[in-house]
């Protein structure tokens, strides 16, 4: 069958991670959550008291920033300078820091190199913002996953509640989603874009299993 890559891009809370995870499980392929890598960098900045928006400070942090991705029992673990931080990267504060640090070109170059290296030796589905446009422009399959901001905010709120995180109400979650959209779509380097050849999937219309099966219906290897 050979190795192929599936690129899934879309805004925050579009459901792309859940979708990509579901596709990977059903097809028996690997899944790389690239957002988790930027989240780990954002967390590093916060831990060091660095302003995630300050490019000079973030660049200075890169020298001793060691981000590793480990796949254990089918789940992705993020290791920051030797520490497993997987459980620390889903807070609203880290989300915003990730969005801010991800605007800096030197940091992106470092992450993109790692992503290409990880994805080259096996069949992978990757999700992020710039997978089809920049990381793997030759990916065999490209999807753009989206939903209205209000739907994404409701989902994010439910996710946070499930994790016992009650630090934000609906209006705050929606405000953060809109701000992250703005940052992620308008930055100078590799902004979130919908490449013309991508198949667009709106996740507000159908449930997650149907969305997963819809995506899989485009993959020739399973036909
Ligand atoms: O997908 P996510 O919400 O976990 O991503 C966190 C942030 O990382 C997001 O706001 C933008 C950034 N990001 C990016 O710039 N490029 C990617 N490929 C993935 C995420």
PDB file of C-alpha atoms and ligand atoms in Angstrom:
ATOM      1  CA  UNK A   1       0.000   0.000   0.000  1.00  0.00           C
ATOM      2  CA  UNK A   2       2.943   2.330   0.605  1.00  0.00           C
ATOM      3  CA  UNK A   3       3.323   5.275   2.903  1.00  0.00           C
ATOM      4  CA  UNK A   4       0.982   8.246   2.558  1.00  0.00           C
ATOM      5  CA  UNK A   5       0.106  11.318   4.601  1.00  0.00           C
ATOM      6  CA  UNK A   6      -3.215  12.881   5.490  1.00  0.00           C
ATOM      7  CA  UNK A   7      -3.197  16.605   6.323  1.00  0.00           C
ATOM      8  CA  UNK A   8      -5.986  18.003   8.493  1.00  0.00           C
ATOM      9  CA  UNK A   9      -6.032  21.756   9.077  1.00  0.00           C
ATOM     10  CA  UNK A  10      -8.582  23.979  10.734  1.00  0.00           C
ATOM     11  CA  UNK A  11      -9.245  26.551  13.450  1.00  0.00           C
ATOM     12  CA  UNK A  12      -9.252  25.985  17.224  1.00  0.00           C
ATOM     13  CA  UNK A  13     -12.034  23.765  18.474  1.00  0.00           C
ATOM     14  CA  UNK A  14     -13.122  22.662  15.002  1.00  0.00           C
ATOM     15  CA  UNK A  15     -12.976  19.052  16.171  1.00  0.00           C
ATOM     16  CA  UNK A  16      -9.982  18.212  13.986  1.00  0.00           C
ATOM     17  CA  UNK A  17      -8.044  16.441  16.765  1.00  0.00           C
ATOM     18  CA  UNK A  18     -10.943  14.177  17.720  1.00  0.00           C
ATOM     19  CA  UNK A  19     -11.548  13.537  14.051  1.00  0.00           C
ATOM     20  CA  UNK A  20      -7.904  12.784  13.220  1.00  0.00           C
ATOM     21  CA  UNK A  21      -7.622  10.513  16.251  1.00  0.00           C
ATOM     22  CA  UNK A  22     -10.741   8.616  15.177  1.00  0.00           C
ATOM     23  CA  UNK A  23      -9.477   8.215  11.617  1.00  0.00           C
ATOM     24  CA  UNK A  24      -6.076   6.982  12.847  1.00  0.00           C
ATOM     25  CA  UNK A  25      -7.704   4.406  15.126  1.00  0.00           C
ATOM     26  CA  UNK A  26     -10.023   3.136  12.402  1.00  0.00           C
ATOM     27  CA  UNK A  27      -7.333   2.945   9.715  1.00  0.00           C
ATOM     28  CA  UNK A  28      -4.595   1.703  12.045  1.00  0.00           C
ATOM     29  CA  UNK A  29      -2.271   4.573  11.135  1.00  0.00           C
ATOM     30  CA  UNK A  30      -0.254   7.009  13.264  1.00  0.00           C
ATOM     31  CA  UNK A  31      -1.615  10.352  14.433  1.00  0.00           C
ATOM     32  CA  UNK A  32       0.477  13.454  15.111  1.00  0.00           C
ATOM     33  CA  UNK A  33      -1.115  16.378  16.937  1.00  0.00           C
ATOM     34  CA  UNK A  34       1.155  19.273  15.910  1.00  0.00           C
ATOM     35  CA  UNK A  35      -0.755  21.748  18.090  1.00  0.00           C
ATOM     36  CA  UNK A  36       0.524  19.812  21.129  1.00  0.00           C
ATOM     37  CA  UNK A  37       4.065  20.701  20.040  1.00  0.00           C
ATOM     38  CA  UNK A  38       3.310  24.447  19.945  1.00  0.00           C
ATOM     39  CA  UNK A  39       1.457  24.082  23.248  1.00  0.00           C
ATOM     40  CA  UNK A  40       4.593  22.568  24.764  1.00  0.00           C
ATOM     41  CA  UNK A  41       6.616  25.580  23.544  1.00  0.00           C
ATOM     42  CA  UNK A  42       3.958  27.933  24.947  1.00  0.00           C
ATOM     43  CA  UNK A  43       4.109  26.130  28.282  1.00  0.00           C
ATOM     44  CA  UNK A  44       7.895  26.450  28.294  1.00  0.00           C
ATOM     45  CA  UNK A  45       7.606  30.233  27.862  1.00  0.00           C
ATOM     46  CA  UNK A  46       5.087  30.467  30.709  1.00  0.00           C
ATOM     47  CA  UNK A  47       7.262  28.319  32.997  1.00  0.00           C
ATOM     48  CA  UNK A  48      10.256  30.556  32.296  1.00  0.00           C
ATOM     49  CA  UNK A  49       8.312  33.794  32.732  1.00  0.00           C
ATOM     50  CA  UNK A  50       8.874  34.715  29.093  1.00  0.00           C
ATOM     51  CA  UNK A  51       6.294  36.816  27.213  1.00  0.00           C
ATOM     52  CA  UNK A  52       5.046  34.449  24.445  1.00  0.00           C
ATOM     53  CA  UNK A  53       4.519  37.427  22.118  1.00  0.00           C
ATOM     54  CA  UNK A  54       8.105  38.699  22.488  1.00  0.00           C
ATOM     55  CA  UNK A  55      10.049  37.262  19.567  1.00  0.00           C
ATOM     56  CA  UNK A  56      13.529  38.086  20.935  1.00  0.00           C
ATOM     57  CA  UNK A  57      12.773  36.433  24.271  1.00  0.00           C
ATOM     58  CA  UNK A  58      11.225  33.389  22.595  1.00  0.00           C
ATOM     59  CA  UNK A  59      14.194  33.061  20.227  1.00  0.00           C
ATOM     60  CA  UNK A  60      16.588  33.185  23.180  1.00  0.00           C
ATOM     61  CA  UNK A  61      14.566  30.366  24.780  1.00  0.00           C
ATOM     62  CA  UNK A  62      15.022  28.120  21.710  1.00  0.00           C
ATOM     63  CA  UNK A  63      18.649  27.233  22.487  1.00  0.00           C
ATOM     64  CA  UNK A  64      17.733  25.191  25.509  1.00  0.00           C
ATOM     65  CA  UNK A  65      14.247  24.181  24.447  1.00  0.00           C
ATOM     66  CA  UNK A  66      14.056  20.450  23.940  1.00  0.00           C
ATOM     67  CA  UNK A  67      10.688  19.189  22.750  1.00  0.00           C
ATOM     68  CA  UNK A  68      10.203  15.464  22.223  1.00  0.00           C
ATOM     69  CA  UNK A  69       7.197  13.544  20.973  1.00  0.00           C
ATOM     70  CA  UNK A  70       6.722  10.020  22.288  1.00  0.00           C
ATOM     71  CA  UNK A  71       4.053   7.586  21.183  1.00  0.00           C
ATOM     72  CA  UNK A  72       3.092   5.273  24.038  1.00  0.00           C
ATOM     73  CA  UNK A  73       0.173   2.827  23.951  1.00  0.00           C
ATOM     74  CA  UNK A  74      -1.267   4.655  20.979  1.00  0.00           C
ATOM     75  CA  UNK A  75      -1.238   8.059  22.637  1.00  0.00           C
ATOM     76  CA  UNK A  76       1.039  11.018  22.093  1.00  0.00           C
ATOM     77  CA  UNK A  77       3.139  12.254  24.980  1.00  0.00           C
ATOM     78  CA  UNK A  78       4.893  15.612  25.016  1.00  0.00           C
ATOM     79  CA  UNK A  79       8.248  15.827  26.748  1.00  0.00           C
ATOM     80  CA  UNK A  80       9.650  19.257  27.617  1.00  0.00           C
ATOM     81  CA  UNK A  81      13.311  19.251  28.617  1.00  0.00           C
ATOM     82  CA  UNK A  82      12.946  15.706  29.925  1.00  0.00           C
ATOM     83  CA  UNK A  83       9.617  16.229  31.746  1.00  0.00           C
ATOM     84  CA  UNK A  84       6.350  14.659  30.565  1.00  0.00           C
ATOM     85  CA  UNK A  85       4.050  17.707  30.316  1.00  0.00           C
ATOM     86  CA  UNK A  86       1.171  16.018  28.458  1.00  0.00           C
ATOM     87  CA  UNK A  87      -1.203  16.775  31.340  1.00  0.00           C
ATOM     88  CA  UNK A  88      -0.267  20.466  31.507  1.00  0.00           C
ATOM     89  CA  UNK A  89      -0.827  21.728  27.962  1.00  0.00           C
ATOM     90  CA  UNK A  90      -4.634  21.953  27.673  1.00  0.00           C
ATOM     91  CA  UNK A  91      -5.350  24.967  29.876  1.00  0.00           C
ATOM     92  CA  UNK A  92      -6.758  28.201  28.384  1.00  0.00           C
ATOM     93  CA  UNK A  93      -3.548  30.002  29.371  1.00  0.00           C
ATOM     94  CA  UNK A  94      -1.360  27.518  27.481  1.00  0.00           C
ATOM     95  CA  UNK A  95      -3.714  27.648  24.453  1.00  0.00           C
ATOM     96  CA  UNK A  96      -3.194  31.385  24.161  1.00  0.00           C
ATOM     97  CA  UNK A  97       0.569  31.132  24.778  1.00  0.00           C
ATOM     98  CA  UNK A  98       0.808  28.434  22.070  1.00  0.00           C
ATOM     99  CA  UNK A  99      -0.976  30.656  19.583  1.00  0.00           C
ATOM    100  CA  UNK A 100       1.409  33.526  20.409  1.00  0.00           C
ATOM    101  CA  UNK A 101       4.715  31.603  20.296  1.00  0.00           C
ATOM    102  CA  UNK A 102       3.645  29.887  17.076  1.00  0.00           C
ATOM    103  CA  UNK A 103       3.802  33.228  15.251  1.00  0.00           C
ATOM    104  CA  UNK A 104       7.614  33.341  15.546  1.00  0.00           C
ATOM    105  CA  UNK A 105       9.440  31.984  12.463  1.00  0.00           C
ATOM    106  CA  UNK A 106      12.497  30.444  14.193  1.00  0.00           C
ATOM    107  CA  UNK A 107      10.314  28.441  16.563  1.00  0.00           C
ATOM    108  CA  UNK A 108       8.095  27.302  13.691  1.00  0.00           C
ATOM    109  CA  UNK A 109      11.105  26.163  11.657  1.00  0.00           C
ATOM    110  CA  UNK A 110      12.222  23.985  14.558  1.00  0.00           C
ATOM    111  CA  UNK A 111       8.767  22.403  14.984  1.00  0.00           C
ATOM    112  CA  UNK A 112       8.172  21.915  11.255  1.00  0.00           C
ATOM    113  CA  UNK A 113      11.513  20.090  10.855  1.00  0.00           C
ATOM    114  CA  UNK A 114      10.506  17.716  13.642  1.00  0.00           C
ATOM    115  CA  UNK A 115       7.054  17.162  12.116  1.00  0.00           C
ATOM    116  CA  UNK A 116       8.502  16.284   8.693  1.00  0.00           C
ATOM    117  CA  UNK A 117      11.020  13.945  10.286  1.00  0.00           C
ATOM    118  CA  UNK A 118       8.344  12.151  12.352  1.00  0.00           C
ATOM    119  CA  UNK A 119       5.914  11.775   9.449  1.00  0.00           C
ATOM    120  CA  UNK A 120       8.288  10.552   6.777  1.00  0.00           C
ATOM    121  CA  UNK A 121       8.762   6.906   7.730  1.00  0.00           C
ATOM    122  CA  UNK A 122       5.177   5.763   8.351  1.00  0.00           C
ATOM    123  CA  UNK A 123       1.659   6.561   7.236  1.00  0.00           C
ATOM    124  CA  UNK A 124       0.498   9.480   9.365  1.00  0.00           C
ATOM    125  CA  UNK A 125      -2.512  11.713   9.777  1.00  0.00           C
ATOM    126  CA  UNK A 126      -1.375  15.119  11.074  1.00  0.00           C
ATOM    127  CA  UNK A 127      -3.521  17.943  12.317  1.00  0.00           C
ATOM    128  CA  UNK A 128      -2.618  21.605  12.670  1.00  0.00           C
ATOM    129  CA  UNK A 129      -2.888  24.914  10.840  1.00  0.00           C
ATOM    130  CA  UNK A 130      -0.227  24.693   8.119  1.00  0.00           C
ATOM    131  CA  UNK A 131       0.062  20.979   7.385  1.00  0.00           C
ATOM    132  CA  UNK A 132      -1.248  21.129   3.800  1.00  0.00           C
ATOM    133  CA  UNK A 133       0.130  24.587   3.045  1.00  0.00           C
ATOM    134  CA  UNK A 134       3.611  24.207   4.489  1.00  0.00           C
ATOM    135  CA  UNK A 135       4.589  21.096   6.460  1.00  0.00           C
ATOM    136  CA  UNK A 136       3.565  18.496   3.878  1.00  0.00           C
ATOM    137  CA  UNK A 137       2.490  20.255   0.683  1.00  0.00           C
ATOM    138  CA  UNK A 138       2.709  16.900  -1.087  1.00  0.00           C
ATOM    139  CA  UNK A 139       0.409  15.099   1.344  1.00  0.00           C
ATOM    140  CA  UNK A 140      -1.800  12.727  -0.601  1.00  0.00           C
ATOM    141  CA  UNK A 141      -4.989  13.840   1.186  1.00  0.00           C
ATOM    142  CA  UNK A 142      -5.843  17.308   2.458  1.00  0.00           C
ATOM    143  CA  UNK A 143      -8.804  18.293   4.590  1.00  0.00           C
ATOM    144  CA  UNK A 144      -9.954  21.594   6.038  1.00  0.00           C
ATOM    145  CA  UNK A 145     -12.108  21.055   9.096  1.00  0.00           C
ATOM    146  CA  UNK A 146     -14.249  23.891  10.352  1.00  0.00           C
ATOM    147  CA  UNK A 147     -17.354  24.974  12.295  1.00  0.00           C
ATOM    148  CA  UNK A 148     -18.818  28.348  13.348  1.00  0.00           C
ATOM    149  CA  UNK A 149     -17.001  30.022  16.288  1.00  0.00           C
ATOM    150  CA  UNK A 150     -20.054  29.650  18.573  1.00  0.00           C
ATOM    151  CA  UNK A 151     -20.186  25.875  17.998  1.00  0.00           C
ATOM    152  CA  UNK A 152     -16.447  25.595  18.614  1.00  0.00           C
ATOM    153  CA  UNK A 153     -16.758  27.625  21.833  1.00  0.00           C
ATOM    154  CA  UNK A 154     -19.515  25.355  23.136  1.00  0.00           C
ATOM    155  CA  UNK A 155     -17.361  22.297  22.428  1.00  0.00           C
ATOM    156  CA  UNK A 156     -14.300  23.809  24.085  1.00  0.00           C
ATOM    157  CA  UNK A 157     -16.370  24.714  27.151  1.00  0.00           C
ATOM    158  CA  UNK A 158     -17.669  21.133  27.412  1.00  0.00           C
ATOM    159  CA  UNK A 159     -14.114  19.793  27.061  1.00  0.00           C
ATOM    160  CA  UNK A 160     -12.807  22.068  29.806  1.00  0.00           C
ATOM    161  CA  UNK A 161     -15.734  21.127  32.107  1.00  0.00           C
ATOM    162  CA  UNK A 162     -15.039  17.444  31.515  1.00  0.00           C
ATOM    163  CA  UNK A 163     -11.490  18.042  32.694  1.00  0.00           C
ATOM    164  CA  UNK A 164     -12.783  19.818  35.793  1.00  0.00           C
ATOM    165  CA  UNK A 165     -11.505  23.170  34.521  1.00  0.00           C
ATOM    166  CA  UNK A 166     -14.151  25.779  35.366  1.00  0.00           C
ATOM    167  CA  UNK A 167     -11.846  28.760  34.956  1.00  0.00           C
ATOM    168  CA  UNK A 168     -13.762  30.199  31.996  1.00  0.00           C
ATOM    169  CA  UNK A 169     -17.426  30.766  31.124  1.00  0.00           C
ATOM    170  CA  UNK A 170     -18.937  30.576  27.611  1.00  0.00           C
ATOM    171  CA  UNK A 171     -18.270  34.236  26.777  1.00  0.00           C
ATOM    172  CA  UNK A 172     -14.624  33.960  27.792  1.00  0.00           C
ATOM    173  CA  UNK A 173     -14.113  30.760  25.807  1.00  0.00           C
ATOM    174  CA  UNK A 174     -15.737  32.368  22.734  1.00  0.00           C
ATOM    175  CA  UNK A 175     -13.587  35.490  23.144  1.00  0.00           C
ATOM    176  CA  UNK A 176     -10.427  33.320  23.298  1.00  0.00           C
ATOM    177  CA  UNK A 177     -11.480  31.304  20.225  1.00  0.00           C
ATOM    178  CA  UNK A 178     -12.054  34.494  18.221  1.00  0.00           C
ATOM    179  CA  UNK A 179      -8.726  35.936  19.384  1.00  0.00           C
ATOM    180  CA  UNK A 180      -6.856  32.741  18.492  1.00  0.00           C
ATOM    181  CA  UNK A 181      -8.538  32.638  15.052  1.00  0.00           C
ATOM    182  CA  UNK A 182      -7.408  36.203  14.516  1.00  0.00           C
ATOM    183  CA  UNK A 183      -3.806  35.427  15.569  1.00  0.00           C
ATOM    184  CA  UNK A 184      -3.584  32.104  13.726  1.00  0.00           C
ATOM    185  CA  UNK A 185      -5.111  33.375  10.469  1.00  0.00           C
ATOM    186  CA  UNK A 186      -3.351  36.711  10.271  1.00  0.00           C
ATOM    187  CA  UNK A 187       0.225  36.000  11.300  1.00  0.00           C
ATOM    188  CA  UNK A 188       2.926  36.643   8.710  1.00  0.00           C
ATOM    189  CA  UNK A 189       4.419  33.142   8.720  1.00  0.00           C
ATOM    190  CA  UNK A 190       2.386  30.074   7.711  1.00  0.00           C
ATOM    191  CA  UNK A 191      -1.027  31.350   8.776  1.00  0.00           C
ATOM    192  CA  UNK A 192      -4.022  29.031   8.870  1.00  0.00           C
ATOM    193  CA  UNK A 193      -5.232  28.855   5.273  1.00  0.00           C
ATOM    194  CA  UNK A 194      -7.534  26.637   3.334  1.00  0.00           C
ATOM    195  CA  UNK A 195      -5.535  25.336   0.359  1.00  0.00           C
ATOM    196  CA  UNK A 196      -7.633  25.218  -2.824  1.00  0.00           C
ATOM    197  CA  UNK A 197      -7.352  21.437  -3.187  1.00  0.00           C
ATOM    198  CA  UNK A 198      -8.508  20.667   0.392  1.00  0.00           C
ATOM    199  CA  UNK A 199     -11.801  18.896   1.003  1.00  0.00           C
ATOM    200  CA  UNK A 200     -13.818  21.070   3.395  1.00  0.00           C
ATOM    201  CA  UNK A 201     -15.599  19.320   6.248  1.00  0.00           C
ATOM    202  CA  UNK A 202     -18.007  21.285   8.438  1.00  0.00           C
ATOM    203  CA  UNK A 203     -18.223  19.431  11.730  1.00  0.00           C
ATOM    204  CA  UNK A 204     -21.261  21.323  13.022  1.00  0.00           C
ATOM    205  CA  UNK A 205     -23.637  19.532  10.697  1.00  0.00           C
ATOM    206  CA  UNK A 206     -22.977  15.875  11.497  1.00  0.00           C
ATOM    207  CA  UNK A 207     -21.788  13.893  14.508  1.00  0.00           C
ATOM    208  CA  UNK A 208     -18.225  12.812  15.086  1.00  0.00           C
ATOM    209  CA  UNK A 209     -18.573   9.217  13.836  1.00  0.00           C
ATOM    210  CA  UNK A 210     -20.281  10.378  10.653  1.00  0.00           C
ATOM    211  CA  UNK A 211     -17.590  13.019  10.148  1.00  0.00           C
ATOM    212  CA  UNK A 212     -14.871  10.392  10.597  1.00  0.00           C
ATOM    213  CA  UNK A 213     -16.533   8.047   8.104  1.00  0.00           C
ATOM    214  CA  UNK A 214     -17.015  10.910   5.636  1.00  0.00           C
ATOM    215  CA  UNK A 215     -13.291  11.688   5.777  1.00  0.00           C
ATOM    216  CA  UNK A 216     -12.382   8.014   5.410  1.00  0.00           C
ATOM    217  CA  UNK A 217     -14.611   7.769   2.330  1.00  0.00           C
ATOM    218  CA  UNK A 218     -12.043   9.946   0.501  1.00  0.00           C
ATOM    219  CA  UNK A 219      -9.113   7.646   1.281  1.00  0.00           C
ATOM    220  CA  UNK A 220      -8.491   5.329  -1.659  1.00  0.00           C
ATOM    221  CA  UNK A 221      -6.290   3.000   0.355  1.00  0.00           C
ATOM    222  CA  UNK A 222      -9.315   1.750   2.287  1.00  0.00           C
ATOM    223  CA  UNK A 223     -11.505   1.164  -0.739  1.00  0.00           C
TER     224      UNK A 223
HETATM  225  O1  LIG B   1      -4.508  22.806  17.481  1.00  0.00           O
HETATM  226  P1  LIG B   1      -4.265  23.500  18.834  1.00  0.00           P
HETATM  227  O2  LIG B   1      -5.396  24.354  19.285  1.00  0.00           O
HETATM  228  O3  LIG B   1      -3.826  22.540  19.888  1.00  0.00           O
HETATM  229  O4  LIG B   1      -3.005  24.467  18.551  1.00  0.00           O
HETATM  230  C1  LIG B   1      -2.494  25.363  19.508  1.00  0.00           C
HETATM  231  C2  LIG B   1      -1.885  26.580  18.810  1.00  0.00           C
HETATM  232  O5  LIG B   1      -0.710  26.185  18.092  1.00  0.00           O
HETATM  233  C3  LIG B   1      -2.778  27.252  17.784  1.00  0.00           C
HETATM  234  O6  LIG B   1      -3.478  28.349  18.343  1.00  0.00           O
HETATM  235  C4  LIG B   1      -1.857  27.686  16.676  1.00  0.00           C
HETATM  236  C5  LIG B   1      -0.639  26.848  16.844  1.00  0.00           C
HETATM  237  N1  LIG B   1      -0.458  25.869  15.776  1.00  0.00           N
HETATM  238  C6  LIG B   1       0.211  26.266  14.635  1.00  0.00           C
HETATM  239  O7  LIG B   1       0.558  27.450  14.519  1.00  0.00           O
HETATM  240  N2  LIG B   1       0.484  25.379  13.664  1.00  0.00           N
HETATM  241  C7  LIG B   1       0.108  24.088  13.771  1.00  0.00           C
HETATM  242  N3  LIG B   1       0.424  23.237  12.810  1.00  0.00           N
HETATM  243  C8  LIG B   1      -0.601  23.660  14.917  1.00  0.00           C
HETATM  244  C9  LIG B   1      -0.887  24.578  15.903  1.00  0.00           C
END
